[in-house]
Amino acid sequence: MDDKPKLTPLFRQAMEIWLPDLPDIQLTEFYHRIPMNTTYWKNWPTAENPYINGAFWHLTYQLVLNNLEAAQ
């Protein structure tokens, strides 16, 4: 693994074999827009308070529900 001059051509050969057989190469990333309404509830997971992933379809969403606080 330390012999880069020998490793580089081997890597290129491997990619020439492998890449054409791939069905699709992703060039973009899909961004999810997760709505969070702060009218009635606060303490949502945010960039400033990233205690958990805020996606409601994840199995950890119960942690979000447990941490919400009434805003009014």
PDB file of C-alpha atoms in Angstrom:
ATOM      1  CA  MET A   1       0.000   0.000   0.000  1.00  0.00           C
ATOM      2  CA  ASP A   2       2.982   2.346   0.320  1.00  0.00           C
ATOM      3  CA  ASP A   3       4.164   1.898  -3.305  1.00  0.00           C
ATOM      4  CA  LYS A   4       2.066   4.623  -4.994  1.00  0.00           C
ATOM      5  CA  PRO A   5       3.740   4.377  -8.426  1.00  0.00           C
ATOM      6  CA  LYS A   6       2.748   0.704  -8.555  1.00  0.00           C
ATOM      7  CA  LEU A   7      -0.662   1.170  -6.933  1.00  0.00           C
ATOM      8  CA  THR A   8      -1.946   3.994  -9.182  1.00  0.00           C
ATOM      9  CA  PRO A   9      -2.000   2.010 -12.453  1.00  0.00           C
ATOM     10  CA  LEU A  10      -3.577  -0.967 -10.680  1.00  0.00           C
ATOM     11  CA  PHE A  11      -6.303   1.304  -9.295  1.00  0.00           C
ATOM     12  CA  ARG A  12      -6.984   2.750 -12.758  1.00  0.00           C
ATOM     13  CA  GLN A  13      -7.238  -0.738 -14.247  1.00  0.00           C
ATOM     14  CA  ALA A  14      -9.660  -1.795 -11.535  1.00  0.00           C
ATOM     15  CA  MET A  15     -11.826   1.291 -12.164  1.00  0.00           C
ATOM     16  CA  GLU A  16     -11.854   0.599 -15.934  1.00  0.00           C
ATOM     17  CA  ILE A  17     -13.325  -2.823 -15.175  1.00  0.00           C
ATOM     18  CA  TRP A  18     -15.690  -1.786 -12.380  1.00  0.00           C
ATOM     19  CA  LEU A  19     -17.152   1.594 -13.423  1.00  0.00           C
ATOM     20  CA  PRO A  20     -18.750   0.598 -16.767  1.00  0.00           C
ATOM     21  CA  ASP A  21     -20.746  -2.129 -15.005  1.00  0.00           C
ATOM     22  CA  LEU A  22     -22.299   0.239 -12.488  1.00  0.00           C
ATOM     23  CA  PRO A  23     -25.974   1.019 -13.114  1.00  0.00           C
ATOM     24  CA  ASP A  24     -25.791   4.652 -11.969  1.00  0.00           C
ATOM     25  CA  ILE A  25     -23.357   7.057 -10.389  1.00  0.00           C
ATOM     26  CA  GLN A  26     -24.903   9.719  -8.178  1.00  0.00           C
ATOM     27  CA  LEU A  27     -23.603  13.168  -8.887  1.00  0.00           C
ATOM     28  CA  THR A  28     -25.910  15.028  -6.525  1.00  0.00           C
ATOM     29  CA  GLU A  29     -27.142  14.573  -2.996  1.00  0.00           C
ATOM     30  CA  PHE A  30     -30.835  14.712  -2.153  1.00  0.00           C
ATOM     31  CA  TYR A  31     -31.547  17.233   0.588  1.00  0.00           C
ATOM     32  CA  HIS A  32     -34.517  16.673   2.848  1.00  0.00           C
ATOM     33  CA  ARG A  33     -36.457  19.705   3.976  1.00  0.00           C
ATOM     34  CA  ILE A  34     -37.927  18.767   7.337  1.00  0.00           C
ATOM     35  CA  PRO A  35     -40.577  21.241   8.510  1.00  0.00           C
ATOM     36  CA  MET A  36     -40.675  22.188  12.169  1.00  0.00           C
ATOM     37  CA  ASN A  37     -43.331  24.600  13.395  1.00  0.00           C
ATOM     38  CA  THR A  38     -42.262  26.643  16.405  1.00  0.00           C
ATOM     39  CA  THR A  39     -45.665  28.241  17.006  1.00  0.00           C
ATOM     40  CA  TYR A  40     -46.756  25.717  19.610  1.00  0.00           C
ATOM     41  CA  TRP A  41     -43.597  23.683  20.269  1.00  0.00           C
ATOM     42  CA  LYS A  42     -39.944  24.535  20.905  1.00  0.00           C
ATOM     43  CA  ASN A  43     -36.678  22.607  21.409  1.00  0.00           C
ATOM     44  CA  TRP A  44     -36.699  21.048  17.959  1.00  0.00           C
ATOM     45  CA  PRO A  45     -33.360  19.584  16.795  1.00  0.00           C
ATOM     46  CA  THR A  46     -31.524  22.298  14.849  1.00  0.00           C
ATOM     47  CA  ALA A  47     -27.988  23.090  13.771  1.00  0.00           C
ATOM     48  CA  GLU A  48     -27.525  24.933  17.077  1.00  0.00           C
ATOM     49  CA  ASN A  49     -29.160  22.126  19.095  1.00  0.00           C
ATOM     50  CA  PRO A  50     -28.355  18.862  17.210  1.00  0.00           C
ATOM     51  CA  TYR A  51     -29.357  16.370  19.877  1.00  0.00           C
ATOM     52  CA  ILE A  52     -30.842  13.923  17.314  1.00  0.00           C
ATOM     53  CA  ASN A  53     -31.757  13.615  13.651  1.00  0.00           C
ATOM     54  CA  GLY A  54     -35.031  15.486  13.160  1.00  0.00           C
ATOM     55  CA  ALA A  55     -36.441  13.191  10.475  1.00  0.00           C
ATOM     56  CA  PHE A  56     -39.838  11.928  11.595  1.00  0.00           C
ATOM     57  CA  TRP A  57     -39.504   8.655   9.654  1.00  0.00           C
ATOM     58  CA  HIS A  58     -36.468   7.541  11.677  1.00  0.00           C
ATOM     59  CA  LEU A  59     -36.879   5.170  14.599  1.00  0.00           C
ATOM     60  CA  THR A  60     -35.327   7.776  16.903  1.00  0.00           C
ATOM     61  CA  TYR A  61     -38.139  10.326  16.400  1.00  0.00           C
ATOM     62  CA  GLN A  62     -39.532   9.457  19.823  1.00  0.00           C
ATOM     63  CA  LEU A  63     -36.508  11.302  21.260  1.00  0.00           C
ATOM     64  CA  VAL A  64     -37.658  14.457  19.451  1.00  0.00           C
ATOM     65  CA  LEU A  65     -41.165  14.064  20.857  1.00  0.00           C
ATOM     66  CA  ASN A  66     -39.793  13.537  24.365  1.00  0.00           C
ATOM     67  CA  ASN A  67     -37.722  16.745  24.176  1.00  0.00           C
ATOM     68  CA  LEU A  68     -40.345  19.115  22.773  1.00  0.00           C
ATOM     69  CA  GLU A  69     -41.630  21.803  25.098  1.00  0.00           C
ATOM     70  CA  ALA A  70     -44.779  23.884  24.858  1.00  0.00           C
ATOM     71  CA  ALA A  71     -44.059  27.315  23.400  1.00  0.00           C
ATOM     72  CA  GLN A  72     -47.192  28.971  24.768  1.00  0.00           C
TER      73      GLN A  72
END
